[in-house]
PDB file of N, CA, C and O in Angstrom:
ATOM      1  N   MET A   1     156.015  96.061 112.787  1.00 56.00           N
ATOM      2  CA  MET A   1     156.246  94.627 112.733  1.00 56.00           C
ATOM      3  C   MET A   1     154.945  93.906 112.413  1.00 56.00           C
ATOM      4  O   MET A   1     154.957  92.902 111.728  1.00 56.00           O
ATOM      5  N   HIS A   2     153.846  94.426 112.896  1.00 57.00           N
ATOM      6  CA  HIS A   2     152.553  93.799 112.663  1.00 57.00           C
ATOM      7  C   HIS A   2     152.246  93.677 111.172  1.00 57.00           C
ATOM      8  O   HIS A   2     151.647  92.703 110.736  1.00 57.00           O
ATOM      9  N   ASP A   3     152.652  94.687 110.379  1.00 63.00           N
ATOM     10  CA  ASP A   3     152.394  94.650 108.937  1.00 63.00           C
ATOM     11  C   ASP A   3     153.012  93.433 108.262  1.00 63.00           C
ATOM     12  O   ASP A   3     152.488  92.929 107.284  1.00 63.00           O
ATOM     13  N   ALA A   4     154.112  92.963 108.774  1.00 58.00           N
ATOM     14  CA  ALA A   4     154.790  91.811 108.172  1.00 58.00           C
ATOM     15  C   ALA A   4     153.969  90.538 108.319  1.00 58.00           C
ATOM     16  O   ALA A   4     154.114  89.610 107.536  1.00 58.00           O
ATOM     17  N   PHE A   5     153.085  90.520 109.321  1.00 66.00           N
ATOM     18  CA  PHE A   5     152.266  89.333 109.546  1.00 66.00           C
ATOM     19  C   PHE A   5     150.835  89.530 109.054  1.00 66.00           C
ATOM     20  O   PHE A   5     150.193  88.595 108.618  1.00 66.00           O
ATOM     21  N   ALA A   6     150.332  90.754 109.101  1.00 71.00           N
ATOM     22  CA  ALA A   6     148.955  91.004 108.694  1.00 71.00           C
ATOM     23  C   ALA A   6     148.835  91.227 107.189  1.00 71.00           C
ATOM     24  O   ALA A   6     147.879  90.774 106.571  1.00 71.00           O
ATOM     25  N   ASN A   7     149.773  91.926 106.617  1.00 72.00           N
ATOM     26  CA  ASN A   7     149.712  92.274 105.207  1.00 72.00           C
ATOM     27  C   ASN A   7     151.105  92.152 104.593  1.00 72.00           C
ATOM     28  O   ASN A   7     151.732  93.158 104.287  1.00 72.00           O
ATOM     29  N   PRO A   8     151.588  90.944 104.422  1.00 72.00           N
ATOM     30  CA  PRO A   8     152.974  90.769 103.971  1.00 72.00           C
ATOM     31  C   PRO A   8     153.191  91.198 102.526  1.00 72.00           C
ATOM     32  O   PRO A   8     152.382  90.932 101.665  1.00 72.00           O
ATOM     33  N   SER A   9     154.277  91.878 102.325  1.00 86.00           N
ATOM     34  CA  SER A   9     154.701  92.265 100.989  1.00 86.00           C
ATOM     35  C   SER A   9     156.204  91.995 100.908  1.00 86.00           C
ATOM     36  O   SER A   9     157.010  92.827 101.302  1.00 86.00           O
ATOM     37  N   PRO A  10     156.573  90.813 100.440  1.00 93.00           N
ATOM     38  CA  PRO A  10     157.990  90.445 100.427  1.00 93.00           C
ATOM     39  C   PRO A  10     158.797  91.301  99.459  1.00 93.00           C
ATOM     40  O   PRO A  10     158.261  91.857  98.499  1.00 93.00           O
ATOM     41  N   ARG A  11     160.078  91.379  99.718  1.00 93.00           N
ATOM     42  CA  ARG A  11     160.981  92.121  98.833  1.00 93.00           C
ATOM     43  C   ARG A  11     161.151  91.356  97.526  1.00 93.00           C
ATOM     44  O   ARG A  11     161.566  90.192  97.517  1.00 93.00           O
ATOM     45  N   ALA A  12     160.848  92.010  96.439  1.00 96.00           N
ATOM     46  CA  ALA A  12     160.908  91.371  95.115  1.00 96.00           C
ATOM     47  C   ALA A  12     162.322  90.926  94.768  1.00 96.00           C
ATOM     48  O   ALA A  12     162.514  89.856  94.180  1.00 96.00           O
ATOM     49  N   ASP A  13     163.324  91.730  95.135  1.00 96.00           N
ATOM     50  CA  ASP A  13     164.699  91.359  94.799  1.00 96.00           C
ATOM     51  C   ASP A  13     165.140  90.086  95.515  1.00 96.00           C
ATOM     52  O   ASP A  13     165.809  89.238  94.935  1.00 96.00           O
ATOM     53  N   LEU A  14     164.706  89.937  96.754  1.00 96.00           N
ATOM     54  CA  LEU A  14     165.078  88.739  97.514  1.00 96.00           C
ATOM     55  C   LEU A  14     164.307  87.516  97.036  1.00 96.00           C
ATOM     56  O   LEU A  14     164.847  86.410  96.987  1.00 96.00           O
ATOM     57  N   MET A  15     163.062  87.728  96.655  1.00 96.00           N
ATOM     58  CA  MET A  15     162.274  86.617  96.112  1.00 96.00           C
ATOM     59  C   MET A  15     162.869  86.156  94.781  1.00 96.00           C
ATOM     60  O   MET A  15     162.901  84.971  94.490  1.00 96.00           O
ATOM     61  N   ALA A  16     163.365  87.101  93.986  1.00 97.00           N
ATOM     62  CA  ALA A  16     163.994  86.754  92.705  1.00 97.00           C
ATOM     63  C   ALA A  16     165.254  85.931  92.944  1.00 97.00           C
ATOM     64  O   ALA A  16     165.510  84.966  92.215  1.00 97.00           O
ATOM     65  N   LEU A  17     166.035  86.306  93.944  1.00 96.00           N
ATOM     66  CA  LEU A  17     167.224  85.513  94.273  1.00 96.00           C
ATOM     67  C   LEU A  17     166.838  84.075  94.613  1.00 96.00           C
ATOM     68  O   LEU A  17     167.473  83.122  94.146  1.00 96.00           O
ATOM     69  N   ALA A  18     165.817  83.923  95.422  1.00 95.00           N
ATOM     70  CA  ALA A  18     165.374  82.581  95.815  1.00 95.00           C
ATOM     71  C   ALA A  18     164.897  81.792  94.600  1.00 95.00           C
ATOM     72  O   ALA A  18     165.213  80.602  94.462  1.00 95.00           O
ATOM     73  N   ARG A  19     164.156  82.443  93.716  1.00 96.00           N
ATOM     74  CA  ARG A  19     163.683  81.766  92.497  1.00 96.00           C
ATOM     75  C   ARG A  19     164.838  81.362  91.594  1.00 96.00           C
ATOM     76  O   ARG A  19     164.758  80.370  90.878  1.00 96.00           O
ATOM     77  N   ASP A  20     165.915  82.153  91.636  1.00 97.00           N
ATOM     78  CA  ASP A  20     167.082  81.857  90.810  1.00 97.00           C
ATOM     79  C   ASP A  20     168.057  80.897  91.491  1.00 97.00           C
ATOM     80  O   ASP A  20     169.235  80.836  91.143  1.00 97.00           O
ATOM     81  N   LYS A  21     167.545  80.181  92.482  1.00 96.00           N
ATOM     82  CA  LYS A  21     168.318  79.172  93.218  1.00 96.00           C
ATOM     83  C   LYS A  21     169.485  79.777  93.993  1.00 96.00           C
ATOM     84  O   LYS A  21     170.539  79.168  94.137  1.00 96.00           O
ATOM     85  N   GLU A  22     169.262  80.993  94.482  1.00 96.00           N
ATOM     86  CA  GLU A  22     170.253  81.657  95.317  1.00 96.00           C
ATOM     87  C   GLU A  22     169.625  81.968  96.681  1.00 96.00           C
ATOM     88  O   GLU A  22     169.715  83.088  97.186  1.00 96.00           O
ATOM     89  N   LEU A  23     169.004  80.943  97.260  1.00 95.00           N
ATOM     90  CA  LEU A  23     168.329  81.108  98.542  1.00 95.00           C
ATOM     91  C   LEU A  23     169.305  81.532  99.634  1.00 95.00           C
ATOM     92  O   LEU A  23     168.977  82.366 100.476  1.00 95.00           O
ATOM     93  N   GLY A  24     170.506  80.990  99.618  1.00 95.00           N
ATOM     94  CA  GLY A  24     171.505  81.354 100.621  1.00 95.00           C
ATOM     95  C   GLY A  24     171.815  82.842 100.601  1.00 95.00           C
ATOM     96  O   GLY A  24     171.892  83.491 101.647  1.00 95.00           O
ATOM     97  N   MET A  25     171.968  83.406  99.411  1.00 96.00           N
ATOM     98  CA  MET A  25     172.241  84.840  99.292  1.00 96.00           C
ATOM     99  C   MET A  25     171.040  85.646  99.762  1.00 96.00           C
ATOM    100  O   MET A  25     171.189  86.670 100.428  1.00 96.00           O
ATOM    101  N   ALA A  26     169.846  85.186  99.428  1.00 95.00           N
ATOM    102  CA  ALA A  26     168.641  85.880  99.880  1.00 95.00           C
ATOM    103  C   ALA A  26     168.572  85.901 101.407  1.00 95.00           C
ATOM    104  O   ALA A  26     168.261  86.932 102.008  1.00 95.00           O
ATOM    105  N   ILE A  27     168.905  84.789 102.029  1.00 94.00           N
ATOM    106  CA  ILE A  27     168.869  84.713 103.491  1.00 94.00           C
ATOM    107  C   ILE A  27     169.951  85.597 104.111  1.00 94.00           C
ATOM    108  O   ILE A  27     169.710  86.269 105.119  1.00 94.00           O
ATOM    109  N   LEU A  28     171.126  85.643 103.517  1.00 96.00           N
ATOM    110  CA  LEU A  28     172.175  86.537 104.020  1.00 96.00           C
ATOM    111  C   LEU A  28     171.720  88.002 103.975  1.00 96.00           C
ATOM    112  O   LEU A  28     171.947  88.764 104.916  1.00 96.00           O
ATOM    113  N   ARG A  29     171.069  88.371 102.911  1.00 96.00           N
ATOM    114  CA  ARG A  29     170.568  89.748 102.808  1.00 96.00           C
ATOM    115  C   ARG A  29     169.437  89.988 103.798  1.00 96.00           C
ATOM    116  O   ARG A  29     169.304  91.078 104.355  1.00 96.00           O
ATOM    117  N   LEU A  30     168.630  88.961 104.036  1.00 94.00           N
ATOM    118  CA  LEU A  30     167.572  89.058 105.053  1.00 94.00           C
ATOM    119  C   LEU A  30     168.161  89.291 106.438  1.00 94.00           C
ATOM    120  O   LEU A  30     167.619  90.068 107.232  1.00 94.00           O
ATOM    121  N   LEU A  31     169.263  88.630 106.721  1.00 94.00           N
ATOM    122  CA  LEU A  31     169.910  88.822 108.017  1.00 94.00           C
ATOM    123  C   LEU A  31     170.373  90.265 108.193  1.00 94.00           C
ATOM    124  O   LEU A  31     170.260  90.831 109.282  1.00 94.00           O
ATOM    125  N   SER A  32     170.854  90.852 107.129  1.00 96.00           N
ATOM    126  CA  SER A  32     171.257  92.253 107.183  1.00 96.00           C
ATOM    127  C   SER A  32     170.045  93.150 107.441  1.00 96.00           C
ATOM    128  O   SER A  32     170.107  94.088 108.240  1.00 96.00           O
ATOM    129  N   LEU A  33     168.935  92.843 106.777  1.00 95.00           N
ATOM    130  CA  LEU A  33     167.699  93.600 107.015  1.00 95.00           C
ATOM    131  C   LEU A  33     167.220  93.429 108.450  1.00 95.00           C
ATOM    132  O   LEU A  33     166.764  94.396 109.077  1.00 95.00           O
ATOM    133  N   LEU A  34     167.293  92.203 108.964  1.00 94.00           N
ATOM    134  CA  LEU A  34     166.884  91.970 110.353  1.00 94.00           C
ATOM    135  C   LEU A  34     167.744  92.771 111.320  1.00 94.00           C
ATOM    136  O   LEU A  34     167.249  93.335 112.293  1.00 94.00           O
ATOM    137  N   HIS A  35     169.037  92.848 111.043  1.00 94.00           N
ATOM    138  CA  HIS A  35     169.939  93.634 111.885  1.00 94.00           C
ATOM    139  C   HIS A  35     169.543  95.106 111.861  1.00 94.00           C
ATOM    140  O   HIS A  35     169.456  95.750 112.906  1.00 94.00           O
ATOM    141  N   ASP A  36     169.294  95.615 110.661  1.00 95.00           N
ATOM    142  CA  ASP A  36     168.856  97.010 110.540  1.00 95.00           C
ATOM    143  C   ASP A  36     167.528  97.220 111.269  1.00 95.00           C
ATOM    144  O   ASP A  36     167.328  98.245 111.927  1.00 95.00           O
ATOM    145  N   GLY A  37     166.644  96.247 111.148  1.00 91.00           N
ATOM    146  CA  GLY A  37     165.351  96.334 111.823  1.00 91.00           C
ATOM    147  C   GLY A  37     165.483  96.338 113.330  1.00 91.00           C
ATOM    148  O   GLY A  37     164.794  97.091 114.030  1.00 91.00           O
ATOM    149  N   ALA A  38     166.364  95.515 113.845  1.00 90.00           N
ATOM    150  CA  ALA A  38     166.590  95.468 115.290  1.00 90.00           C
ATOM    151  C   ALA A  38     167.211  96.768 115.791  1.00 90.00           C
ATOM    152  O   ALA A  38     167.073  97.121 116.961  1.00 90.00           O
ATOM    153  N   SER A  39     167.865  97.498 114.882  1.00 92.00           N
ATOM    154  CA  SER A  39     168.482  98.781 115.237  1.00 92.00           C
ATOM    155  C   SER A  39     167.519  99.952 115.080  1.00 92.00           C
ATOM    156  O   SER A  39     167.915 101.092 115.250  1.00 92.00           O
ATOM    157  N   GLY A  40     166.278  99.668 114.691  1.00 90.00           N
ATOM    158  CA  GLY A  40     165.270 100.715 114.625  1.00 90.00           C
ATOM    159  C   GLY A  40     164.678 100.998 113.262  1.00 90.00           C
ATOM    160  O   GLY A  40     163.747 101.795 113.148  1.00 90.00           O
ATOM    161  N   ASP A  41     165.189 100.375 112.211  1.00 93.00           N
ATOM    162  CA  ASP A  41     164.653 100.591 110.866  1.00 93.00           C
ATOM    163  C   ASP A  41     163.430  99.689 110.684  1.00 93.00           C
ATOM    164  O   ASP A  41     163.540  98.528 110.288  1.00 93.00           O
ATOM    165  N   THR A  42     162.257 100.246 110.960  1.00 89.00           N
ATOM    166  CA  THR A  42     161.036  99.428 110.950  1.00 89.00           C
ATOM    167  C   THR A  42     160.672  98.910 109.558  1.00 89.00           C
ATOM    168  O   THR A  42     160.126  97.819 109.437  1.00 89.00           O
ATOM    169  N   SER A  43     160.989  99.673 108.513  1.00 91.00           N
ATOM    170  CA  SER A  43     160.674  99.182 107.165  1.00 91.00           C
ATOM    171  C   SER A  43     161.569  97.995 106.794  1.00 91.00           C
ATOM    172  O   SER A  43     161.108  97.050 106.146  1.00 91.00           O
ATOM    173  N   ALA A  44     162.823  98.018 107.216  1.00 94.00           N
ATOM    174  CA  ALA A  44     163.717  96.879 106.963  1.00 94.00           C
ATOM    175  C   ALA A  44     163.216  95.648 107.710  1.00 94.00           C
ATOM    176  O   ALA A  44     163.222  94.540 107.167  1.00 94.00           O
ATOM    177  N   LEU A  45     162.774  95.849 108.935  1.00 92.00           N
ATOM    178  CA  LEU A  45     162.253  94.730 109.727  1.00 92.00           C
ATOM    179  C   LEU A  45     161.002  94.152 109.082  1.00 92.00           C
ATOM    180  O   LEU A  45     160.873  92.939 108.937  1.00 92.00           O
ATOM    181  N   ARG A  46     160.092  95.023 108.679  1.00 92.00           N
ATOM    182  CA  ARG A  46     158.861  94.565 108.023  1.00 92.00           C
ATOM    183  C   ARG A  46     159.189  93.780 106.759  1.00 92.00           C
ATOM    184  O   ARG A  46     158.648  92.692 106.536  1.00 92.00           O
ATOM    185  N   ASP A  47     160.098  94.306 105.940  1.00 93.00           N
ATOM    186  CA  ASP A  47     160.465  93.624 104.692  1.00 93.00           C
ATOM    187  C   ASP A  47     161.106  92.267 104.959  1.00 93.00           C
ATOM    188  O   ASP A  47     160.798  91.282 104.290  1.00 93.00           O
ATOM    189  N   ALA A  48     161.989  92.214 105.938  1.00 94.00           N
ATOM    190  CA  ALA A  48     162.675  90.953 106.252  1.00 94.00           C
ATOM    191  C   ALA A  48     161.689  89.902 106.730  1.00 94.00           C
ATOM    192  O   ALA A  48     161.710  88.761 106.259  1.00 94.00           O
ATOM    193  N   LEU A  49     160.816  90.280 107.647  1.00 94.00           N
ATOM    194  CA  LEU A  49     159.856  89.315 108.187  1.00 94.00           C
ATOM    195  C   LEU A  49     158.865  88.860 107.120  1.00 94.00           C
ATOM    196  O   LEU A  49     158.547  87.671 107.019  1.00 94.00           O
ATOM    197  N   ALA A  50     158.380  89.797 106.319  1.00 94.00           N
ATOM    198  CA  ALA A  50     157.440  89.435 105.260  1.00 94.00           C
ATOM    199  C   ALA A  50     158.092  88.510 104.233  1.00 94.00           C
ATOM    200  O   ALA A  50     157.463  87.566 103.748  1.00 94.00           O
ATOM    201  N   THR A  51     159.348  88.761 103.925  1.00 95.00           N
ATOM    202  CA  THR A  51     160.044  87.921 102.946  1.00 95.00           C
ATOM    203  C   THR A  51     160.322  86.537 103.514  1.00 95.00           C
ATOM    204  O   THR A  51     160.177  85.534 102.804  1.00 95.00           O
ATOM    205  N   LEU A  52     160.702  86.466 104.773  1.00 94.00           N
ATOM    206  CA  LEU A  52     160.879  85.151 105.397  1.00 94.00           C
ATOM    207  C   LEU A  52     159.591  84.337 105.290  1.00 94.00           C
ATOM    208  O   LEU A  52     159.618  83.154 104.940  1.00 94.00           O
ATOM    209  N   ARG A  53     158.473  84.987 105.581  1.00 93.00           N
ATOM    210  CA  ARG A  53     157.187  84.288 105.502  1.00 93.00           C
ATOM    211  C   ARG A  53     156.896  83.835 104.077  1.00 93.00           C
ATOM    212  O   ARG A  53     156.432  82.719 103.859  1.00 93.00           O
ATOM    213  N   ALA A  54     157.161  84.697 103.113  1.00 94.00           N
ATOM    214  CA  ALA A  54     156.898  84.353 101.708  1.00 94.00           C
ATOM    215  C   ALA A  54     157.779  83.208 101.231  1.00 94.00           C
ATOM    216  O   ALA A  54     157.390  82.456 100.333  1.00 94.00           O
ATOM    217  N   LEU A  55     158.935  83.066 101.831  1.00 94.00           N
ATOM    218  CA  LEU A  55     159.844  81.967 101.481  1.00 94.00           C
ATOM    219  C   LEU A  55     159.486  80.666 102.191  1.00 94.00           C
ATOM    220  O   LEU A  55     160.170  79.669 102.039  1.00 94.00           O
ATOM    221  N   GLY A  56     158.422  80.701 102.986  1.00 93.00           N
ATOM    222  CA  GLY A  56     157.994  79.500 103.699  1.00 93.00           C
ATOM    223  C   GLY A  56     158.664  79.328 105.046  1.00 93.00           C
ATOM    224  O   GLY A  56     158.608  78.245 105.624  1.00 93.00           O
ATOM    225  N   LEU A  57     159.280  80.383 105.540  1.00 94.00           N
ATOM    226  CA  LEU A  57     159.992  80.318 106.819  1.00 94.00           C
ATOM    227  C   LEU A  57     159.210  81.061 107.900  1.00 94.00           C
ATOM    228  O   LEU A  57     159.733  81.914 108.611  1.00 94.00           O
ATOM    229  N   GLU A  58     157.943  80.723 108.008  1.00 93.00           N
ATOM    230  CA  GLU A  58     157.028  81.363 108.976  1.00 93.00           C
ATOM    231  C   GLU A  58     157.554  81.267 110.407  1.00 93.00           C
ATOM    232  O   GLU A  58     157.570  82.264 111.141  1.00 93.00           O
ATOM    233  N   ASP A  59     157.958  80.095 110.802  1.00 96.00           N
ATOM    234  CA  ASP A  59     158.441  79.902 112.173  1.00 96.00           C
ATOM    235  C   ASP A  59     159.680  80.759 112.443  1.00 96.00           C
ATOM    236  O   ASP A  59     159.800  81.367 113.509  1.00 96.00           O
ATOM    237  N   THR A  60     160.570  80.825 111.488  1.00 94.00           N
ATOM    238  CA  THR A  60     161.777  81.649 111.634  1.00 94.00           C
ATOM    239  C   THR A  60     161.407  83.120 111.751  1.00 94.00           C
ATOM    240  O   THR A  60     161.976  83.842 112.575  1.00 94.00           O
ATOM    241  N   ALA A  61     160.443  83.571 110.960  1.00 94.00           N
ATOM    242  CA  ALA A  61     159.995  84.964 111.028  1.00 94.00           C
ATOM    243  C   ALA A  61     159.415  85.276 112.402  1.00 94.00           C
ATOM    244  O   ALA A  61     159.717  86.311 113.002  1.00 94.00           O
ATOM    245  N   ARG A  62     158.586  84.385 112.912  1.00 94.00           N
ATOM    246  CA  ARG A  62     157.979  84.609 114.227  1.00 94.00           C
ATOM    247  C   ARG A  62     159.029  84.604 115.341  1.00 94.00           C
ATOM    248  O   ARG A  62     158.990  85.428 116.248  1.00 94.00           O
ATOM    249  N   ARG A  63     159.965  83.698 115.254  1.00 95.00           N
ATOM    250  CA  ARG A  63     161.029  83.649 116.271  1.00 95.00           C
ATOM    251  C   ARG A  63     161.903  84.900 116.225  1.00 95.00           C
ATOM    252  O   ARG A  63     162.280  85.444 117.255  1.00 95.00           O
ATOM    253  N   ALA A  64     162.215  85.356 115.014  1.00 94.00           N
ATOM    254  CA  ALA A  64     163.024  86.571 114.878  1.00 94.00           C
ATOM    255  C   ALA A  64     162.281  87.777 115.447  1.00 94.00           C
ATOM    256  O   ALA A  64     162.868  88.595 116.168  1.00 94.00           O
ATOM    257  N   ALA A  65     161.006  87.891 115.134  1.00 92.00           N
ATOM    258  CA  ALA A  65     160.211  89.008 115.651  1.00 92.00           C
ATOM    259  C   ALA A  65     160.158  88.967 117.175  1.00 92.00           C
ATOM    260  O   ALA A  65     160.338  90.005 117.839  1.00 92.00           O
ATOM    261  N   LEU A  66     159.939  87.814 117.740  1.00 93.00           N
ATOM    262  CA  LEU A  66     159.882  87.677 119.188  1.00 93.00           C
ATOM    263  C   LEU A  66     161.225  88.039 119.817  1.00 93.00           C
ATOM    264  O   LEU A  66     161.287  88.751 120.822  1.00 93.00           O
ATOM    265  N   GLN A  67     162.309  87.584 119.229  1.00 92.00           N
ATOM    266  CA  GLN A  67     163.634  87.877 119.749  1.00 92.00           C
ATOM    267  C   GLN A  67     163.907  89.388 119.735  1.00 92.00           C
ATOM    268  O   GLN A  67     164.444  89.936 120.694  1.00 92.00           O
ATOM    269  N   ILE A  68     163.521  90.049 118.664  1.00 90.00           N
ATOM    270  CA  ILE A  68     163.729  91.488 118.570  1.00 90.00           C
ATOM    271  C   ILE A  68     162.909  92.228 119.619  1.00 90.00           C
ATOM    272  O   ILE A  68     163.393  93.151 120.267  1.00 90.00           O
ATOM    273  N   VAL A  69     161.669  91.795 119.823  1.00 89.00           N
ATOM    274  CA  VAL A  69     160.837  92.415 120.855  1.00 89.00           C
ATOM    275  C   VAL A  69     161.469  92.230 122.229  1.00 89.00           C
ATOM    276  O   VAL A  69     161.548  93.175 123.020  1.00 89.00           O
ATOM    277  N   LEU A  70     161.957  91.036 122.502  1.00 91.00           N
ATOM    278  CA  LEU A  70     162.569  90.774 123.805  1.00 91.00           C
ATOM    279  C   LEU A  70     163.852  91.577 124.004  1.00 91.00           C
ATOM    280  O   LEU A  70     164.126  92.060 125.112  1.00 91.00           O
ATOM    281  N   LEU A  71     164.630  91.746 122.947  1.00 84.00           N
ATOM    282  CA  LEU A  71     165.878  92.503 123.066  1.00 84.00           C
ATOM    283  C   LEU A  71     165.637  94.001 123.262  1.00 84.00           C
ATOM    284  O   LEU A  71     166.485  94.691 123.829  1.00 84.00           O
ATOM    285  N   GLN A  72     164.506  94.482 122.797  1.00 78.00           N
ATOM    286  CA  GLN A  72     164.201  95.904 122.925  1.00 78.00           C
ATOM    287  C   GLN A  72     163.781  96.288 124.339  1.00 78.00           C
ATOM    288  O   GLN A  72     163.757  97.457 124.673  1.00 78.00           O
ATOM    289  N   GLN A  73     163.470  95.320 125.157  1.00 72.00           N
ATOM    290  CA  GLN A  73     163.011  95.615 126.525  1.00 72.00           C
ATOM    291  C   GLN A  73     164.149  95.737 127.481  1.00 72.00           C
ATOM    292  O   GLN A  73     165.176  95.303 127.457  1.00 72.00           O
TER     293      GLN A  73
END
């Protein structure tokens, strides 16, 4: 999870969706990645958080990361 904040590398496919004015679809796919990440797929979590940050949704990325950490305890 730290990589998403220290060295972000957003998903190119999701960034392309956002550039093509399909931000809603990009966010829906991000939610799927976040779900996979919360289930243990660390690369999906890293990609989702990094992409949220790249889309200007820093606060949402931080809240999602915190929520996942809290749910894992």
